[in-house]
Each structure stands twice: as C-alpha cells, then as structure tokens.
PDB file of N, CA and C in Angstrom:
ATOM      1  N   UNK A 839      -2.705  28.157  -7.896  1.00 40.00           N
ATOM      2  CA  UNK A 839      -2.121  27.048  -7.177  1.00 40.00           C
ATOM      3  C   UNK A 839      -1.036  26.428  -8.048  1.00 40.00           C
ATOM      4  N   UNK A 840       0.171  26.214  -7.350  1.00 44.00           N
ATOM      5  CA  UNK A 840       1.113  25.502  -8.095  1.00 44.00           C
ATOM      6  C   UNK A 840       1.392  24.141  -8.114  1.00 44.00           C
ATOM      7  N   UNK A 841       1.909  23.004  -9.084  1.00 42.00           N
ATOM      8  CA  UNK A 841       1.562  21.965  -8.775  1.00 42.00           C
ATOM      9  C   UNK A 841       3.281  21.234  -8.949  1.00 42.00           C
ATOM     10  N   UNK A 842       4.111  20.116  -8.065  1.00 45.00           N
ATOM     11  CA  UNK A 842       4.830  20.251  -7.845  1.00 45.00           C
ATOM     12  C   UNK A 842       5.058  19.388  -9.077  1.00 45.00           C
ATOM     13  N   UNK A 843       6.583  19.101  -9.929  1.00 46.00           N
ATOM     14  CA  UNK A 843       6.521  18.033 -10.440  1.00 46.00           C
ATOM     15  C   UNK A 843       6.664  17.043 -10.287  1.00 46.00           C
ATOM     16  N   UNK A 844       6.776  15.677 -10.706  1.00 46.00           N
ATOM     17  CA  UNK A 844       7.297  14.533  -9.844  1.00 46.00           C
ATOM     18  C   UNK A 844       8.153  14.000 -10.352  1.00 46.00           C
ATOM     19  N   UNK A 845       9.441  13.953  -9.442  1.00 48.00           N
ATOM     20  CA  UNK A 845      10.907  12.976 -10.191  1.00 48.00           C
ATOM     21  C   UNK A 845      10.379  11.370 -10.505  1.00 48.00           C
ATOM     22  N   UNK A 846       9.722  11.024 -10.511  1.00 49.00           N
ATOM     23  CA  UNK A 846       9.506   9.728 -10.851  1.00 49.00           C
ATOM     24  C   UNK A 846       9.192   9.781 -12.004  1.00 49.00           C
ATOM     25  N   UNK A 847       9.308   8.498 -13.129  1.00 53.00           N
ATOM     26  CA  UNK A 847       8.951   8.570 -14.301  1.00 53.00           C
ATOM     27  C   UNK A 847       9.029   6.915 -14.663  1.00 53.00           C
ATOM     28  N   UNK A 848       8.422   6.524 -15.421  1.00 53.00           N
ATOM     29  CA  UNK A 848       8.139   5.046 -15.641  1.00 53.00           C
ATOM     30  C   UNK A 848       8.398   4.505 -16.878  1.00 53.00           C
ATOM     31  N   UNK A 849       9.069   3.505 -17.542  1.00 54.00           N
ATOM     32  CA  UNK A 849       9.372   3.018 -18.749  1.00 54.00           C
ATOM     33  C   UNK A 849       7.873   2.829 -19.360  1.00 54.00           C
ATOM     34  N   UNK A 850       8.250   3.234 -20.691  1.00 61.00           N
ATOM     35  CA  UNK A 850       6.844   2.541 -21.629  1.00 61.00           C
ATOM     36  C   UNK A 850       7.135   0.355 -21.769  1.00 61.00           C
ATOM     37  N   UNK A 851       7.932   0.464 -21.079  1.00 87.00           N
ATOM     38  CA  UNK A 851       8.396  -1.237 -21.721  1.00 87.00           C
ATOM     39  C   UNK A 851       7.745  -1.904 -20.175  1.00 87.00           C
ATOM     40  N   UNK A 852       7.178  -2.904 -20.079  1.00 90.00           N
ATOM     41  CA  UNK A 852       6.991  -3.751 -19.118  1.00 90.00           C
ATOM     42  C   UNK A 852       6.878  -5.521 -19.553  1.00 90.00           C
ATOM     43  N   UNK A 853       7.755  -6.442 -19.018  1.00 95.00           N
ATOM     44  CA  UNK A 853       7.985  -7.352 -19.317  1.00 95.00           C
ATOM     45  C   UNK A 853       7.423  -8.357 -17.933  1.00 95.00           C
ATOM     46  N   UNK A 854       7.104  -9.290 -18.702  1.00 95.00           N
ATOM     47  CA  UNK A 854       6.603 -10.291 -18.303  1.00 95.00           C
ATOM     48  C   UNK A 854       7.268 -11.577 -17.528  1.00 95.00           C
ATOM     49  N   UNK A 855       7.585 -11.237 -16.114  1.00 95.00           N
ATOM     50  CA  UNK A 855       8.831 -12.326 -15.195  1.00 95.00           C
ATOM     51  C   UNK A 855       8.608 -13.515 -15.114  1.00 95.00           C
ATOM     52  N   UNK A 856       6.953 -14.153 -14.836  1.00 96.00           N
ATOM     53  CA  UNK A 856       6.646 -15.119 -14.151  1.00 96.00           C
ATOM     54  C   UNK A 856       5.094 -15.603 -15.340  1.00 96.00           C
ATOM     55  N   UNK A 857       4.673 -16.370 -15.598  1.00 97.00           N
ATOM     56  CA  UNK A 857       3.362 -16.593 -16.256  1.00 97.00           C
ATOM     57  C   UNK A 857       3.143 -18.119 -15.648  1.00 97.00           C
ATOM     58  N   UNK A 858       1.741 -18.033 -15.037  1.00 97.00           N
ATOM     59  CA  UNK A 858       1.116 -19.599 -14.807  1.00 97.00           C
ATOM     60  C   UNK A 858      -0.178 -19.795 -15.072  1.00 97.00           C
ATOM     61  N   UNK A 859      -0.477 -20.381 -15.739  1.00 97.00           N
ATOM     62  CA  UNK A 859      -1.857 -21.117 -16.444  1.00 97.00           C
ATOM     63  C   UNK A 859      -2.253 -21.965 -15.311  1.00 97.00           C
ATOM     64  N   UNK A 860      -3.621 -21.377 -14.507  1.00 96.00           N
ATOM     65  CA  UNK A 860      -4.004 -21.884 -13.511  1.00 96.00           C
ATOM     66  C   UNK A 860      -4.687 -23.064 -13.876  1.00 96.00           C
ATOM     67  N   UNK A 861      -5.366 -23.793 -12.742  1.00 95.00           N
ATOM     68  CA  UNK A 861      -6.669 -24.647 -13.449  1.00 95.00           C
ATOM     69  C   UNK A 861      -7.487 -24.393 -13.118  1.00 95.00           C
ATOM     70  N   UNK A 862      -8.192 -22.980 -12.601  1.00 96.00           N
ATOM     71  CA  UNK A 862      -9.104 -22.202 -12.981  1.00 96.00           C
ATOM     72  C   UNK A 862      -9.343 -21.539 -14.469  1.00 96.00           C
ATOM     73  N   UNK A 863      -8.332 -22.252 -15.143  1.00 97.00           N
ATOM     74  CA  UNK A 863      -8.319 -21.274 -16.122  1.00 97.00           C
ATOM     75  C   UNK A 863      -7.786 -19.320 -16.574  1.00 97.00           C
ATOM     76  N   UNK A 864      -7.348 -19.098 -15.494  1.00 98.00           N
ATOM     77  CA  UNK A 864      -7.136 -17.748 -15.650  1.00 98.00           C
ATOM     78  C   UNK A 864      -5.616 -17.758 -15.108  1.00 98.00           C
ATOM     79  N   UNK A 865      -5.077 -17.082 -15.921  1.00 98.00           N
ATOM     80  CA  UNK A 865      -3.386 -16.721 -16.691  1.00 98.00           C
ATOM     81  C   UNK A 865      -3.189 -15.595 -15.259  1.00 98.00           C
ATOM     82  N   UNK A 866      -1.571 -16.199 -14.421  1.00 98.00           N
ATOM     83  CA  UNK A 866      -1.288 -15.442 -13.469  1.00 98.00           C
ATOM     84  C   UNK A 866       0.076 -14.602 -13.593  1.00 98.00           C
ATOM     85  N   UNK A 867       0.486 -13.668 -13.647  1.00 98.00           N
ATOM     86  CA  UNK A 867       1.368 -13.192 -14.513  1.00 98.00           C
ATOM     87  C   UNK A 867       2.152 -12.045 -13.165  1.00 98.00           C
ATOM     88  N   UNK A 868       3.257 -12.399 -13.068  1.00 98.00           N
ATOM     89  CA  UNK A 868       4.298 -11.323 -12.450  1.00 98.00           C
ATOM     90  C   UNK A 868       5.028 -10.743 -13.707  1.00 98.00           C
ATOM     91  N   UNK A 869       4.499  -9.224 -13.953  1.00 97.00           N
ATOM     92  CA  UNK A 869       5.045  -8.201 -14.440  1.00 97.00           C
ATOM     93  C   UNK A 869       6.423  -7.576 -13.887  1.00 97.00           C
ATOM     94  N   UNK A 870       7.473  -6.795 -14.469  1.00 96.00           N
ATOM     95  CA  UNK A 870       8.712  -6.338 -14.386  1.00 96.00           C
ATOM     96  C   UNK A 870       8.520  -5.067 -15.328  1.00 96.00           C
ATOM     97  N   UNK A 871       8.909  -3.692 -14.495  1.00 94.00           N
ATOM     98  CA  UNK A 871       9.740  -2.472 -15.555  1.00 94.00           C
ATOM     99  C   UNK A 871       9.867  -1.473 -14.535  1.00 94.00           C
ATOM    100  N   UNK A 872      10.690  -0.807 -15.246  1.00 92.00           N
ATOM    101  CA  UNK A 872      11.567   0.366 -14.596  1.00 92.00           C
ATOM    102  C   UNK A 872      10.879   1.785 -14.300  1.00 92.00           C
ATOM    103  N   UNK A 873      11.667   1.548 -13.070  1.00 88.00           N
ATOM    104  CA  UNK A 873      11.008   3.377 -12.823  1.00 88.00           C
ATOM    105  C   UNK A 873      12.340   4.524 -12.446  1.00 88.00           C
ATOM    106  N   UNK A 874      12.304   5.701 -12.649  1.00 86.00           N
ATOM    107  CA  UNK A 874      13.418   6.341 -12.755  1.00 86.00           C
ATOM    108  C   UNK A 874      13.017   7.631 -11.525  1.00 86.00           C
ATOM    109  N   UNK A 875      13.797   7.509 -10.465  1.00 81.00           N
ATOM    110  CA  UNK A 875      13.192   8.307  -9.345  1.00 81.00           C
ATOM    111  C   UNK A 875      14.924   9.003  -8.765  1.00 81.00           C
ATOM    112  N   UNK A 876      14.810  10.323  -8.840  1.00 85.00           N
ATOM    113  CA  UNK A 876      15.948  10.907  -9.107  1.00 85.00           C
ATOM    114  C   UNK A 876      17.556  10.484  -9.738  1.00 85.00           C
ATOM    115  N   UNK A 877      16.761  10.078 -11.245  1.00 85.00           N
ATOM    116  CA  UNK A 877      18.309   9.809 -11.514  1.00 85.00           C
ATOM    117  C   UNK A 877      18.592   8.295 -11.425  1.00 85.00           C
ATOM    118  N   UNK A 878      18.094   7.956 -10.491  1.00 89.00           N
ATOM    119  CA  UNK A 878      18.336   6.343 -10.171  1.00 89.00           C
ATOM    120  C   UNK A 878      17.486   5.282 -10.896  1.00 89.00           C
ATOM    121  N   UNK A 879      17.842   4.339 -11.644  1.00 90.00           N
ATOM    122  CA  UNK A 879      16.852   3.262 -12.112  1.00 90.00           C
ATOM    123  C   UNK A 879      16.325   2.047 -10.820  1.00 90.00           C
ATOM    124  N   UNK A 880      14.804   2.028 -11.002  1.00 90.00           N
ATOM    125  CA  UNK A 880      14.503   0.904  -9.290  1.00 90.00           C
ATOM    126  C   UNK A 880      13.507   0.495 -10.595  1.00 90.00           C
ATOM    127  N   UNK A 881      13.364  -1.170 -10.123  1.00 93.00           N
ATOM    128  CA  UNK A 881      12.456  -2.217 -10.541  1.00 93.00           C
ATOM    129  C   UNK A 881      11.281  -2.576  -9.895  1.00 93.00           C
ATOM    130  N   UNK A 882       9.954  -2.342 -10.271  1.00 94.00           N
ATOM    131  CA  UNK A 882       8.915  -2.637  -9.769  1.00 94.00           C
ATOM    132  C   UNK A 882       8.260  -3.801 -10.478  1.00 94.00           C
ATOM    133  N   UNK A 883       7.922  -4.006  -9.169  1.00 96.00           N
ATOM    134  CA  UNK A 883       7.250  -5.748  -9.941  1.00 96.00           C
ATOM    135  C   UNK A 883       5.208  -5.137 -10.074  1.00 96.00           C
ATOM    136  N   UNK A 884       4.996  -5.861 -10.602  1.00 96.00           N
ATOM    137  CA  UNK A 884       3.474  -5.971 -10.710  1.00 96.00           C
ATOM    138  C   UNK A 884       2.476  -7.444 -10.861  1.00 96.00           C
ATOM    139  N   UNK A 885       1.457  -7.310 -10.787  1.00 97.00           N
ATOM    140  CA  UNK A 885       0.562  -8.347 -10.705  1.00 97.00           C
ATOM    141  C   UNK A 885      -0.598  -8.333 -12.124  1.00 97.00           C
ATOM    142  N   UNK A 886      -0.768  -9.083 -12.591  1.00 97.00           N
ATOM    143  CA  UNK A 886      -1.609  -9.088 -13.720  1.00 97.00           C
ATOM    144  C   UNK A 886      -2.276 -11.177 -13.759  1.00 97.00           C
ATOM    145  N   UNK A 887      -4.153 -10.622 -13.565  1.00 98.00           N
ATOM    146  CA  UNK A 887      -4.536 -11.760 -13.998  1.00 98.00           C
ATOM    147  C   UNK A 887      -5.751 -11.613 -15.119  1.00 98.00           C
ATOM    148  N   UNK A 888      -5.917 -12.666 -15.344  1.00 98.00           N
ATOM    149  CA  UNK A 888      -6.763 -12.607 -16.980  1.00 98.00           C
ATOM    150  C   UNK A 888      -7.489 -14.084 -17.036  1.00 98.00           C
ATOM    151  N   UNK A 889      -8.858 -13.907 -16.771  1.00 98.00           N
ATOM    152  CA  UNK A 889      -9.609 -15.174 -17.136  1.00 98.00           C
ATOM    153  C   UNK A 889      -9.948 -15.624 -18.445  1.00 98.00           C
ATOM    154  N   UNK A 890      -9.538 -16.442 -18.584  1.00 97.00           N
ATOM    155  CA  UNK A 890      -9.333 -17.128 -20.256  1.00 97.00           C
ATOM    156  C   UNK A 890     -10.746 -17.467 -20.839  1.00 97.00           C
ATOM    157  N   UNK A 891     -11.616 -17.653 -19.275  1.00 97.00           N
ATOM    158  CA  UNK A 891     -13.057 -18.222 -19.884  1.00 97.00           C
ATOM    159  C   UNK A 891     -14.234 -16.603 -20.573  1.00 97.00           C
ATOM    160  N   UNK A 892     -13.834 -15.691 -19.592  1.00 97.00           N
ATOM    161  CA  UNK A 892     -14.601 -14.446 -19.299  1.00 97.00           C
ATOM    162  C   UNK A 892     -13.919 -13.261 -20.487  1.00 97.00           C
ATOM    163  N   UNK A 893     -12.450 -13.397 -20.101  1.00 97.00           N
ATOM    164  CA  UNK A 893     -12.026 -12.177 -20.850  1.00 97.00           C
ATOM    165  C   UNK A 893     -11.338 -11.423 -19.892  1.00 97.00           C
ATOM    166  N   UNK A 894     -12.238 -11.358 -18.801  1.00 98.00           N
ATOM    167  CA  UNK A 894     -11.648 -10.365 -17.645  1.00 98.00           C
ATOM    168  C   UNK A 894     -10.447 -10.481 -17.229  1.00 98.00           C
ATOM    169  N   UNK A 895      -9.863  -9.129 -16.938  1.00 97.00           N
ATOM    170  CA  UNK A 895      -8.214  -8.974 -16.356  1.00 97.00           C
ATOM    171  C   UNK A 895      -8.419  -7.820 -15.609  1.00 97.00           C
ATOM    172  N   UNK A 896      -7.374  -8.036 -14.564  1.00 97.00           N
ATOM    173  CA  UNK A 896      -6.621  -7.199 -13.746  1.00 97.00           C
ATOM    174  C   UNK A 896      -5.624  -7.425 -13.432  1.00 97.00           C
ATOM    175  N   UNK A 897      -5.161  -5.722 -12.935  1.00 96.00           N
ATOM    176  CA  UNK A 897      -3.796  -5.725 -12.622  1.00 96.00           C
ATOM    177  C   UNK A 897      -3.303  -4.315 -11.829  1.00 96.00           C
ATOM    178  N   UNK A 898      -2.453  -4.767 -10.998  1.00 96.00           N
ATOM    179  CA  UNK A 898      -1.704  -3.917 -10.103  1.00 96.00           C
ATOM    180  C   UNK A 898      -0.275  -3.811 -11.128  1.00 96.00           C
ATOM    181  N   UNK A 899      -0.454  -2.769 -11.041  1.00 93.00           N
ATOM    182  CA  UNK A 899       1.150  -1.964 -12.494  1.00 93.00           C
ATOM    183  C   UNK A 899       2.180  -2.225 -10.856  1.00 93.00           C
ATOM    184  N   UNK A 900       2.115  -1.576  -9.880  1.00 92.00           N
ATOM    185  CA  UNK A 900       2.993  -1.618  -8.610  1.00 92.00           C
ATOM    186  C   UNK A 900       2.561  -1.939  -7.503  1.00 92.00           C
ATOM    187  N   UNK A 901       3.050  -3.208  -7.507  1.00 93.00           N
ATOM    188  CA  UNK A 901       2.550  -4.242  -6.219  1.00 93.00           C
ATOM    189  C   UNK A 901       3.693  -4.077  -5.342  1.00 93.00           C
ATOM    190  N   UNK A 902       5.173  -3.882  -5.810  1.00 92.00           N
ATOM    191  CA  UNK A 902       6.348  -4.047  -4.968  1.00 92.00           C
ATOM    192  C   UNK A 902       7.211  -4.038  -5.399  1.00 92.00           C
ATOM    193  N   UNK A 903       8.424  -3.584  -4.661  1.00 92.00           N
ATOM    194  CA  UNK A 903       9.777  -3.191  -5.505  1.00 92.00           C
ATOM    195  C   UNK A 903      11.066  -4.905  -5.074  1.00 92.00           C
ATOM    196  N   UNK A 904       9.777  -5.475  -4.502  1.00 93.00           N
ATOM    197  CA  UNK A 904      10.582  -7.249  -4.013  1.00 93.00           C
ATOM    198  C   UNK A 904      10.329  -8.047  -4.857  1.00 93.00           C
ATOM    199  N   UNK A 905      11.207  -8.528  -5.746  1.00 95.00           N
ATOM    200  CA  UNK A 905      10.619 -10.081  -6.778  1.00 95.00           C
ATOM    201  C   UNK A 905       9.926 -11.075  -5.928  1.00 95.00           C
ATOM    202  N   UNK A 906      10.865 -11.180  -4.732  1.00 95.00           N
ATOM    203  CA  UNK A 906      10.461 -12.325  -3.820  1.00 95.00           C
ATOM    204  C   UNK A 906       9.062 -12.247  -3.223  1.00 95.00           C
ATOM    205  N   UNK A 907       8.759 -11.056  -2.842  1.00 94.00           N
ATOM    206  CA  UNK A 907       7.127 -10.687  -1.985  1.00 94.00           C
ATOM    207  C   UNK A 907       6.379 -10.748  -3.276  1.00 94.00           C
ATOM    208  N   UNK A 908       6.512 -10.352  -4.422  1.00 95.00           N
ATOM    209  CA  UNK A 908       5.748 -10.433  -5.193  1.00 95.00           C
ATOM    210  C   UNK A 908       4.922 -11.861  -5.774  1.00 95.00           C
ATOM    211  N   UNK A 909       6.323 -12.372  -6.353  1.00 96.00           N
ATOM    212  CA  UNK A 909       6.090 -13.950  -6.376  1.00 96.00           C
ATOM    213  C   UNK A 909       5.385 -14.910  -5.306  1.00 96.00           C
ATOM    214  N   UNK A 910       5.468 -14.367  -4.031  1.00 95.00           N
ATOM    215  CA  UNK A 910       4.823 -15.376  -2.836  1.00 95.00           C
ATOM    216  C   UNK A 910       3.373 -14.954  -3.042  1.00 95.00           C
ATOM    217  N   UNK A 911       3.161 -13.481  -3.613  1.00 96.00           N
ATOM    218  CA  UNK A 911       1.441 -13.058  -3.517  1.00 96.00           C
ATOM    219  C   UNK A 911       1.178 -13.839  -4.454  1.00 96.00           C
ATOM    220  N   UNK A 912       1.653 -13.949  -5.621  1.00 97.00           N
ATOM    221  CA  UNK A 912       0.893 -14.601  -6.831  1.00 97.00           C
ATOM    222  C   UNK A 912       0.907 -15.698  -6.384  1.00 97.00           C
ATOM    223  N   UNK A 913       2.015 -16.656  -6.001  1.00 96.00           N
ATOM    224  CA  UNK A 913       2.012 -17.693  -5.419  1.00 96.00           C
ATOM    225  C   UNK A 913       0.745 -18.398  -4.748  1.00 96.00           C
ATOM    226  N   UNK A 914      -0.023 -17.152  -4.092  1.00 96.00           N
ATOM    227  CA  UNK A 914      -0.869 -17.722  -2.991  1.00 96.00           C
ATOM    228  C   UNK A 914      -2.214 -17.058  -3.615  1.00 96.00           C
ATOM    229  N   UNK A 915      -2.330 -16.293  -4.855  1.00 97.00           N
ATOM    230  CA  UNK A 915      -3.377 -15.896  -5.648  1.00 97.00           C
ATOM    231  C   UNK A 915      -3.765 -17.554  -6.471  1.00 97.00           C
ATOM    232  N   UNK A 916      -2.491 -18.145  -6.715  1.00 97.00           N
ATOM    233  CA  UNK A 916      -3.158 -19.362  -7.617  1.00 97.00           C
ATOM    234  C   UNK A 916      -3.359 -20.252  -6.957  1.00 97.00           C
ATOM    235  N   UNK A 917      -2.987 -20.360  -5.304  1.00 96.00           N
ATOM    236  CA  UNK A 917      -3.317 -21.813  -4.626  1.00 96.00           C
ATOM    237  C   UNK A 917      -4.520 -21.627  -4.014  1.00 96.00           C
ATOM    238  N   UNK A 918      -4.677 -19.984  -4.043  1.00 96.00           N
ATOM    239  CA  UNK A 918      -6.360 -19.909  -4.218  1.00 96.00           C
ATOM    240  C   UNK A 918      -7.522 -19.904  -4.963  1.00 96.00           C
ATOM    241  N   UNK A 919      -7.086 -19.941  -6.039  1.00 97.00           N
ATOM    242  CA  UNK A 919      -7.761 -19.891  -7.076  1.00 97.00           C
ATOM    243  C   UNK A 919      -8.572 -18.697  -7.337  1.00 97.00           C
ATOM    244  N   UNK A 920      -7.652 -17.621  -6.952  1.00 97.00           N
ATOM    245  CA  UNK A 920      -8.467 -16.005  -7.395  1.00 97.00           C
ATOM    246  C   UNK A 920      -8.909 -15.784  -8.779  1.00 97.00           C
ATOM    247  N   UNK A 921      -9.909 -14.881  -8.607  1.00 97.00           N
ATOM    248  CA  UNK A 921      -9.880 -14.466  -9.510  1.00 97.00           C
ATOM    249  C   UNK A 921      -9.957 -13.000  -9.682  1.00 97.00           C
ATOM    250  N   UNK A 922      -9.995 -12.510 -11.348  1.00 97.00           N
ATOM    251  CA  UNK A 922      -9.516 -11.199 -11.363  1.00 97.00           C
ATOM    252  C   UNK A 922     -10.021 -10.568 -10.216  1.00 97.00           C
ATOM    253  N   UNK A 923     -11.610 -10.501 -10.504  1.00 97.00           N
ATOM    254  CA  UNK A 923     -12.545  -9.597  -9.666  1.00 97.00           C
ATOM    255  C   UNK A 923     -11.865  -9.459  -8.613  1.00 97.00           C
ATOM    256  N   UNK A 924     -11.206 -10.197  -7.790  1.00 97.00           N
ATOM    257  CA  UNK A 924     -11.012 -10.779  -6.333  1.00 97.00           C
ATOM    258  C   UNK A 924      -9.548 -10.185  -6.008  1.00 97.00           C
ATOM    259  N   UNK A 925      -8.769  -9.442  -7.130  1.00 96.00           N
ATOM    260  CA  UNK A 925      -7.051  -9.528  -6.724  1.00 96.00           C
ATOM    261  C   UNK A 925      -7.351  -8.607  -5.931  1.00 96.00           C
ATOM    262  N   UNK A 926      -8.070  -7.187  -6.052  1.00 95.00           N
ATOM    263  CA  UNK A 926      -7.744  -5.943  -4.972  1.00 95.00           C
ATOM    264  C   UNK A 926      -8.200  -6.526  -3.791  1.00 95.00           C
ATOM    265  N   UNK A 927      -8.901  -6.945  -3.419  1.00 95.00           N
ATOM    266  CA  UNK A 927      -8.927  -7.351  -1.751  1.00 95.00           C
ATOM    267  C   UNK A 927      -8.234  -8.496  -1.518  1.00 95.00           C
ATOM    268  N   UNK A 928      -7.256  -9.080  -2.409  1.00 95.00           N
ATOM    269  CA  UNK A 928      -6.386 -10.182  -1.829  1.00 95.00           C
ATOM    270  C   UNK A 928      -5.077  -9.270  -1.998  1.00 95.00           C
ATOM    271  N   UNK A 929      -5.170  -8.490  -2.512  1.00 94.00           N
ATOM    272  CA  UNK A 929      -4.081  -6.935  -2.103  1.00 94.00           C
ATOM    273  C   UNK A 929      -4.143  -6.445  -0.726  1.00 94.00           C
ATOM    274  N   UNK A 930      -5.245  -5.717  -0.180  1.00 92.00           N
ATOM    275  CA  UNK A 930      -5.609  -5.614   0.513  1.00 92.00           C
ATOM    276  C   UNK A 930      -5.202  -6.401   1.790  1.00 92.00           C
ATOM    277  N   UNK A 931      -5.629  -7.614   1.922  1.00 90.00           N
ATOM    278  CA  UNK A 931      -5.322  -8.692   2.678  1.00 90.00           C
ATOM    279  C   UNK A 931      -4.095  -8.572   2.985  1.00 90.00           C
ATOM    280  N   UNK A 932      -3.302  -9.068   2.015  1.00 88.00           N
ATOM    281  CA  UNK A 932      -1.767  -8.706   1.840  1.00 88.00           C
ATOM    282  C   UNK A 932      -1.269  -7.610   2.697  1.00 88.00           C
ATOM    283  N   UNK A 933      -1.797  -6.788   2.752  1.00 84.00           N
ATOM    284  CA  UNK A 933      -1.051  -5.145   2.944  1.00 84.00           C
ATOM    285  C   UNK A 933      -1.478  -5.269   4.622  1.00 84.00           C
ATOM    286  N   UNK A 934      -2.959  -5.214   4.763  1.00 81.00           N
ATOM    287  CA  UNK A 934      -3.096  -5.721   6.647  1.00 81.00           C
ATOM    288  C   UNK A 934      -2.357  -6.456   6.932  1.00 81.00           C
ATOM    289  N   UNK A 935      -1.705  -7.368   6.695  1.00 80.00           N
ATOM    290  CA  UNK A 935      -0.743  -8.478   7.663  1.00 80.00           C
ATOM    291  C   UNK A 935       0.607  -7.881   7.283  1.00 80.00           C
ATOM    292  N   UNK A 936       1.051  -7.013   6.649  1.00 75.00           N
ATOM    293  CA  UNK A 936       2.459  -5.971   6.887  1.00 75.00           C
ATOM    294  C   UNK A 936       2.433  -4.833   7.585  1.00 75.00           C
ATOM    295  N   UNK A 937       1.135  -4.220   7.656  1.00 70.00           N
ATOM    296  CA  UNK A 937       1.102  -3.340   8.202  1.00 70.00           C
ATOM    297  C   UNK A 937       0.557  -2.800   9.407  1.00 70.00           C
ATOM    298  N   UNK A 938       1.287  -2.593  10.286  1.00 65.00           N
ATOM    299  CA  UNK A 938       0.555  -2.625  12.013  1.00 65.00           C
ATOM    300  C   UNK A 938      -0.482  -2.345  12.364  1.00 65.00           C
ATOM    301  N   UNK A 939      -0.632  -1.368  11.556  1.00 61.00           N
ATOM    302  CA  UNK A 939      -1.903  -0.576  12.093  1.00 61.00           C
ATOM    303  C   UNK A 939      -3.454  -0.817  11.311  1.00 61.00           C
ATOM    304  N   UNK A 940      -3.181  -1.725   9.987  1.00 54.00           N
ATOM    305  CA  UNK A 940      -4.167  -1.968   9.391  1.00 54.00           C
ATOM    306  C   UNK A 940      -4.581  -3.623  10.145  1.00 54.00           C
ATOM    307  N   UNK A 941      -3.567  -4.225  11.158  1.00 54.00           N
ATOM    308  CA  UNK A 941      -3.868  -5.476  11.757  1.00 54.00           C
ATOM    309  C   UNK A 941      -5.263  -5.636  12.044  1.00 54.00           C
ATOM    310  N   UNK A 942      -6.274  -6.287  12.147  1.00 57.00           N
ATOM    311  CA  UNK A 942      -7.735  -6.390  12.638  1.00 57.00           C
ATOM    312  C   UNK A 942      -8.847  -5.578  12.319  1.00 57.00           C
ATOM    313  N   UNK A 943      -8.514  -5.239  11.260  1.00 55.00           N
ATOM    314  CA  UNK A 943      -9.741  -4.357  10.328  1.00 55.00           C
ATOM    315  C   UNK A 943      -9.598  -2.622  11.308  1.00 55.00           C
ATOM    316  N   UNK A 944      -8.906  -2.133  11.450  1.00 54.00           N
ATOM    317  CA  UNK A 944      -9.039  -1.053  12.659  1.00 54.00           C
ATOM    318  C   UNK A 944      -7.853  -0.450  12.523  1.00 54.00           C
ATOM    319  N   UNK A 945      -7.818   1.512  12.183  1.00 52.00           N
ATOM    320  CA  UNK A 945      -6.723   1.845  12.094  1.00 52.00           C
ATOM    321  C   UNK A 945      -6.246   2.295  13.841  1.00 52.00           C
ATOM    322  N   UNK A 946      -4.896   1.756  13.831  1.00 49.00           N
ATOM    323  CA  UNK A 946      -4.512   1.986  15.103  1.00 49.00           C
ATOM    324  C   UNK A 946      -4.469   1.465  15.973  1.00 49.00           C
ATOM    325  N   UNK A 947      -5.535  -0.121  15.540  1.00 48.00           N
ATOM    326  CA  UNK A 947      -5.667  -0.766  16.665  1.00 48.00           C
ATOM    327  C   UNK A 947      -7.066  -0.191  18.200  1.00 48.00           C
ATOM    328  N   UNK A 948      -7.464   0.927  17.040  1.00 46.00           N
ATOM    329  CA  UNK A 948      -8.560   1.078  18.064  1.00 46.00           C
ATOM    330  C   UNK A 948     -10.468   0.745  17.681  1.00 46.00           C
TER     331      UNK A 948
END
C-alpha cells in the first residue's frame, strides 16, 4: 500500500496572540503559527487553556484560519467560565451551530 504525502507542513514556532487570566483562575490563550500548504504561507489560530489551580491544560493547535472566529470562541470560553476538561465539547458546540447538518444533535437533519 502506498501512502500519499502531504503538502502541508507546520512551523516549529507558535506564538501567543491573545492571553486572559480568568477569575476562574485558568489562563485563556489564542495561539498563532504558520502552516505551509503548497508553497503558500496560511495562519492558523489555536486555542490553549491551563488551570492555574490544577495544572491542567488544553488545547486545540487548529481551531481556525479566522483571528476574528477564534477570538469570539475564547471570548465566550471565559464568559463561561470553561474549563480545560470542558474546551472539546465547547468546540464541538461551536462547530454544530456552523454547520448544517450537525444542527440538532442529528446528521442530516434526520
């Protein structure tokens, strides 16, 4: 079996766009770095949180190639007071209300 390669390729550098010290205590962080997909340089944003009390972190390396969509998720990760455990299904969440067919827990709508 042959396996194809992939033009994509990702910087070792990722920088840090956005940082907010919740009052939950846990550090909300919009990530920035480059990805190289034929030739072309594109910017992916990411999500990174870290509870200051626990230790615990997570993070989505590629949440979105929008500063703006990105920033509104975190945005609404700290006026909820998420936490790490909690970012993939507030991903999740996120992604059903863009996407048609994931609308109402049901692919297709059926």
């Amino acid at each position: 079996m042959k396996s194809k390669a992939s033009n994509r390729s990702r910087s070792e550098q990722t920088i840090i766009y956005m940082e907010v010290y919740g009052v939950n205590r846990v550090v909300y962080r919009v990530t920035a770095c480059n990805t190289y997909h034929n030739k072309t340089i594109h910017v992916i944003y990411g999500v990174s949180l870290q509870d200051l009390r626990t230790g615990e972190t997570a993070e989505i390396d590629s949440f979105s190639n929008n500063l703006e969509k990105t920033v509104c998720f975190v945005n609404d990760l700290i006026q909820q007071e998420i936490q790490p455990y909690q970012v993939y299904n507030a991903a999740f969440r996120q992604l059903s209300l863009e996407v048609p067919f994931l609308r109402g827990g049901t692919v297709l709508g059926s």
